Structure formats: structure tokens, C-alpha cells
XYZ file of C-alpha atoms in Angstrom:
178
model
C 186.990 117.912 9.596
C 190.620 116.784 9.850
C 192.998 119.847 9.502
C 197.105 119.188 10.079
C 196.285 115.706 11.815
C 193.931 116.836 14.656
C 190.193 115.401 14.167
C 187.326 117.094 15.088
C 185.576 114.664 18.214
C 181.944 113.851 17.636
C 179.263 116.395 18.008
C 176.732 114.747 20.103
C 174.776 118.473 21.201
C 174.262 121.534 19.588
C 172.539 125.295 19.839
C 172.225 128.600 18.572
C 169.727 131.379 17.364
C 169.024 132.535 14.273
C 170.439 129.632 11.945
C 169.642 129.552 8.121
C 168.868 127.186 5.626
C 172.458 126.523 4.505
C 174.017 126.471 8.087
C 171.443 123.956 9.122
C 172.280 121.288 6.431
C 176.070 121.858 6.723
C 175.602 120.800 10.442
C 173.601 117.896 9.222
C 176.033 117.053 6.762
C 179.146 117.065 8.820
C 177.458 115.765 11.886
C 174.977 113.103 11.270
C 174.933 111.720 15.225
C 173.877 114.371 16.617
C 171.637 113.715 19.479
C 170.606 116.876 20.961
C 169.603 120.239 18.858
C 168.481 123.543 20.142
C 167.198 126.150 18.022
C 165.601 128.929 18.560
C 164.117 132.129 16.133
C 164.682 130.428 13.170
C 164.725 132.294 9.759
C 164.188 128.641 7.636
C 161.108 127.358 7.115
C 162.219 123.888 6.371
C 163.687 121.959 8.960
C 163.220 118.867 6.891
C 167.483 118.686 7.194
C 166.975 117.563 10.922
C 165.038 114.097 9.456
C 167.849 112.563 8.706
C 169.366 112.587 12.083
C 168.854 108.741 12.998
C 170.215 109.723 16.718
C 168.191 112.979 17.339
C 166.689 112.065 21.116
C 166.069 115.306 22.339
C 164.534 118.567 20.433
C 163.979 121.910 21.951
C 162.757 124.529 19.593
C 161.650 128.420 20.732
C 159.741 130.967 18.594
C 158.147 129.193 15.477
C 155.383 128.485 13.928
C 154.040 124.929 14.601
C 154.205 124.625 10.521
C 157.347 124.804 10.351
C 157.540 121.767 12.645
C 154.871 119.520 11.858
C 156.876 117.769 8.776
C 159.709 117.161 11.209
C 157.594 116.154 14.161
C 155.726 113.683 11.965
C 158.979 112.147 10.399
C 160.971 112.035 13.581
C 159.040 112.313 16.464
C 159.320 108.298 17.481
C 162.542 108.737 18.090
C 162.007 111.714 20.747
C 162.850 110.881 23.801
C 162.599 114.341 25.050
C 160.631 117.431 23.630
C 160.649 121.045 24.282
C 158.527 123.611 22.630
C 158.869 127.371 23.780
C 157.005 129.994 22.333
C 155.466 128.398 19.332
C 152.725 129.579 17.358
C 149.595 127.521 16.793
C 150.997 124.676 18.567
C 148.945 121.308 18.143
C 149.472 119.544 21.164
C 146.841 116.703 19.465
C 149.554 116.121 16.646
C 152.609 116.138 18.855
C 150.586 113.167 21.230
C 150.040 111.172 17.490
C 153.357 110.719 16.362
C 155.610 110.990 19.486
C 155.135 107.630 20.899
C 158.021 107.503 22.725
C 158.372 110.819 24.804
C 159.729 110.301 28.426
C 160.164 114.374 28.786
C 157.680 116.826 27.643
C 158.336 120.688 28.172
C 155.782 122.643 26.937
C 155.073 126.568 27.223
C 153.281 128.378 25.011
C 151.278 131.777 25.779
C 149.209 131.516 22.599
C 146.010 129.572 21.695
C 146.765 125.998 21.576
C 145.119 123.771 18.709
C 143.304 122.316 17.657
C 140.477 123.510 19.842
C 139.430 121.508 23.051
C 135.978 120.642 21.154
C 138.138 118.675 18.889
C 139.900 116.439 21.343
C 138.056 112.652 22.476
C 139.502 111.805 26.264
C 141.359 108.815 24.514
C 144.924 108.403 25.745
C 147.213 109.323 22.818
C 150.744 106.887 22.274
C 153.172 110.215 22.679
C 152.095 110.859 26.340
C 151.507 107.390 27.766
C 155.377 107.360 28.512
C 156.199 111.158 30.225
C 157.552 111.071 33.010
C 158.467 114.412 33.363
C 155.756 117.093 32.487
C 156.922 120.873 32.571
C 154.377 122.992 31.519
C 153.033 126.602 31.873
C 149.415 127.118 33.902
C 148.668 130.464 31.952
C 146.119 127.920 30.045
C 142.480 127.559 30.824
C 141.919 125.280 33.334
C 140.185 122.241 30.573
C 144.079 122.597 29.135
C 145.661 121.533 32.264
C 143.088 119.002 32.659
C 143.572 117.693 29.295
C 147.793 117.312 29.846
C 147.546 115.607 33.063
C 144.889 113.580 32.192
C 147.158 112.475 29.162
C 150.236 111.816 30.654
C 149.633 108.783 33.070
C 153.120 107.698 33.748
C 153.984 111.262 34.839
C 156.252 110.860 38.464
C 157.389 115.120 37.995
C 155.820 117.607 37.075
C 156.811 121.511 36.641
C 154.732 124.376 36.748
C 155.405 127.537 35.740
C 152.416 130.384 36.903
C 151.524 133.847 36.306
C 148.105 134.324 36.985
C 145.976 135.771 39.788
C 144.439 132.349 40.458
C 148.090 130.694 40.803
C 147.588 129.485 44.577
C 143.899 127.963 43.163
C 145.187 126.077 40.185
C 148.131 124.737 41.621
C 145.914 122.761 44.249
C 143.978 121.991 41.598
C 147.131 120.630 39.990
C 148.134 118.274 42.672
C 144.879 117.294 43.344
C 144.599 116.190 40.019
């Protein structure tokens, strides 16, 4: 990116909406330290480009489906030192806790059913939440959810609630209690 002497500085952060398969690996491509991405309604299915980012410390991603995530998550997800899913479809909160080991931040909202199924989850503490320290999360969840997050995330010295149910005032003391 050097055009009649001026250089193009460093992209360290970057956002948008609706990028596509091409647009994602050109970013790659020309900026390989990025640190910070933000994406949001994505039309591509692989995100596989953003594995090669050896700097990628924080990941916020909105409206997808946890598929089109996993490969990613499972590749880079050491590296994470802060993740935020928004709005993501079959999200499996087990798999994000297996390969995130060193998550300090954890934002996580989802309205949908979370997986894999609470029946399916041991109490053991998994590596990816033994380091949050700040929890942000959304109490529209049955209560065994919120249990199963704060019971996770030991180190925890914040934590954010966002509420929209009838029993707000109820789980929130429930919350701090816990």
C-alpha cells in the first residue's frame, strides 16, 4: 500500500457488515497484524482467512451460525484474549470453554438455545473460563445457564448483565448472590 511515497500505517483494528469471501482475505493479505476484527452478518461461510492472523487478541462476531465459527475458534481461540459473540445461532458455549484457554473478556448474548444441552455439561472447570475477568452476558437464559457461566468463570472481578424478563429484580439477586 505505498501510492506517490505516502505508506499506509499499520492496521491494528478493523469492522464492518456484510463482508465477502474475497474482501475478507484481501484484508488478511494486506494486513496480517491485525489485532482486533469485528464482523457482523456475514455472507462467507469460511472464516478460515482470519487463522492466519498470529496477532488476532480480540474477536467480536454478530449474527452467525456457530458453524461457521467453530473451525476458527478451534484454530485460534488460544490466542483470544477477548471474545464477543452476539446473536449467534447454536452457540456451544462447551466448545468455546475447550479451546479458549486464555480469555480475560467474555461477552456473550445470545437469545437462542445454547448447546450443547445442560444434560451434556460435567461441573468441571473448563481452561477458556478459568481466566475471565470480565463476564458480560444476557439473563434471558434459564436460570441452570447463569449458574453454569458463573460457576465457570472463577477469576471473574466484573460482571455485566443485560435483562429483559419479568423475573429481572429475582435473578439479578440471584446473580450477586451467586
Amino acid at each position: 500500500f505505498s501510492k506517490r511515497g505516502y505508506e499506509c500505517p499499520k492496521l491494528k483494528s478493523f469492522g464492518c457488515s456484510y463482508i465477502t469471501y474475497n474482501q475478507l482475505n484481501f484484508l488478511v493479505s494486506k494486513f496480517p497484524n491485525l489485532a482486533d476484527i469485528e464482523l457482523s452478518h456475514c455472507g462467507v461461510f469460511d472464516l478460515s482467512p482470519l487463522g492466519t492472523l498470529k496477532d488476532l487478541r480480540k474477536l467480536s462476531l454478530r449474527s452467525l451460525k456457530f458453524g461457521q465459527i467453530q473451525d476458527l475458534i478451534s484454530e485460534i481461540g488460544n490466542q483470544l484474549i477477548s471474545l464477543e459473540l452476539r446473536h449467534i445461532q447454536s452457540m456451544d458455549v462447551r466448545f468455546i470453554g475447550e479451546h479458549c484457554s486464555s480469555l480475560r473478556y467474555f461477552h456473550l448474548f445470545s437469545y437462542g438455545v445454547l448447546q450443547p444441552p445442560m444434560d451434556d455439561f460435567n461441573r468441571e472447570i473448563l481452561p477458556g473460563f478459568k481466566s475471565v475477568v470480565s463476564l458480560q452476558f444476557d439473563c434471558d437464559w434459564r436460570r441452570d445457564w447463569i449458574d453454569y457461566i458463573l460457576s465457570q468463570c472463577l477469576s471473574v472481578k466484573k460482571v455485566d448483565v443485560t435483562a429483559h424478563r419479568s423475573d429481572t429484580y429475582l435473578l439479578l439477586k440471584h446473580v450477586l448472590i451467586r
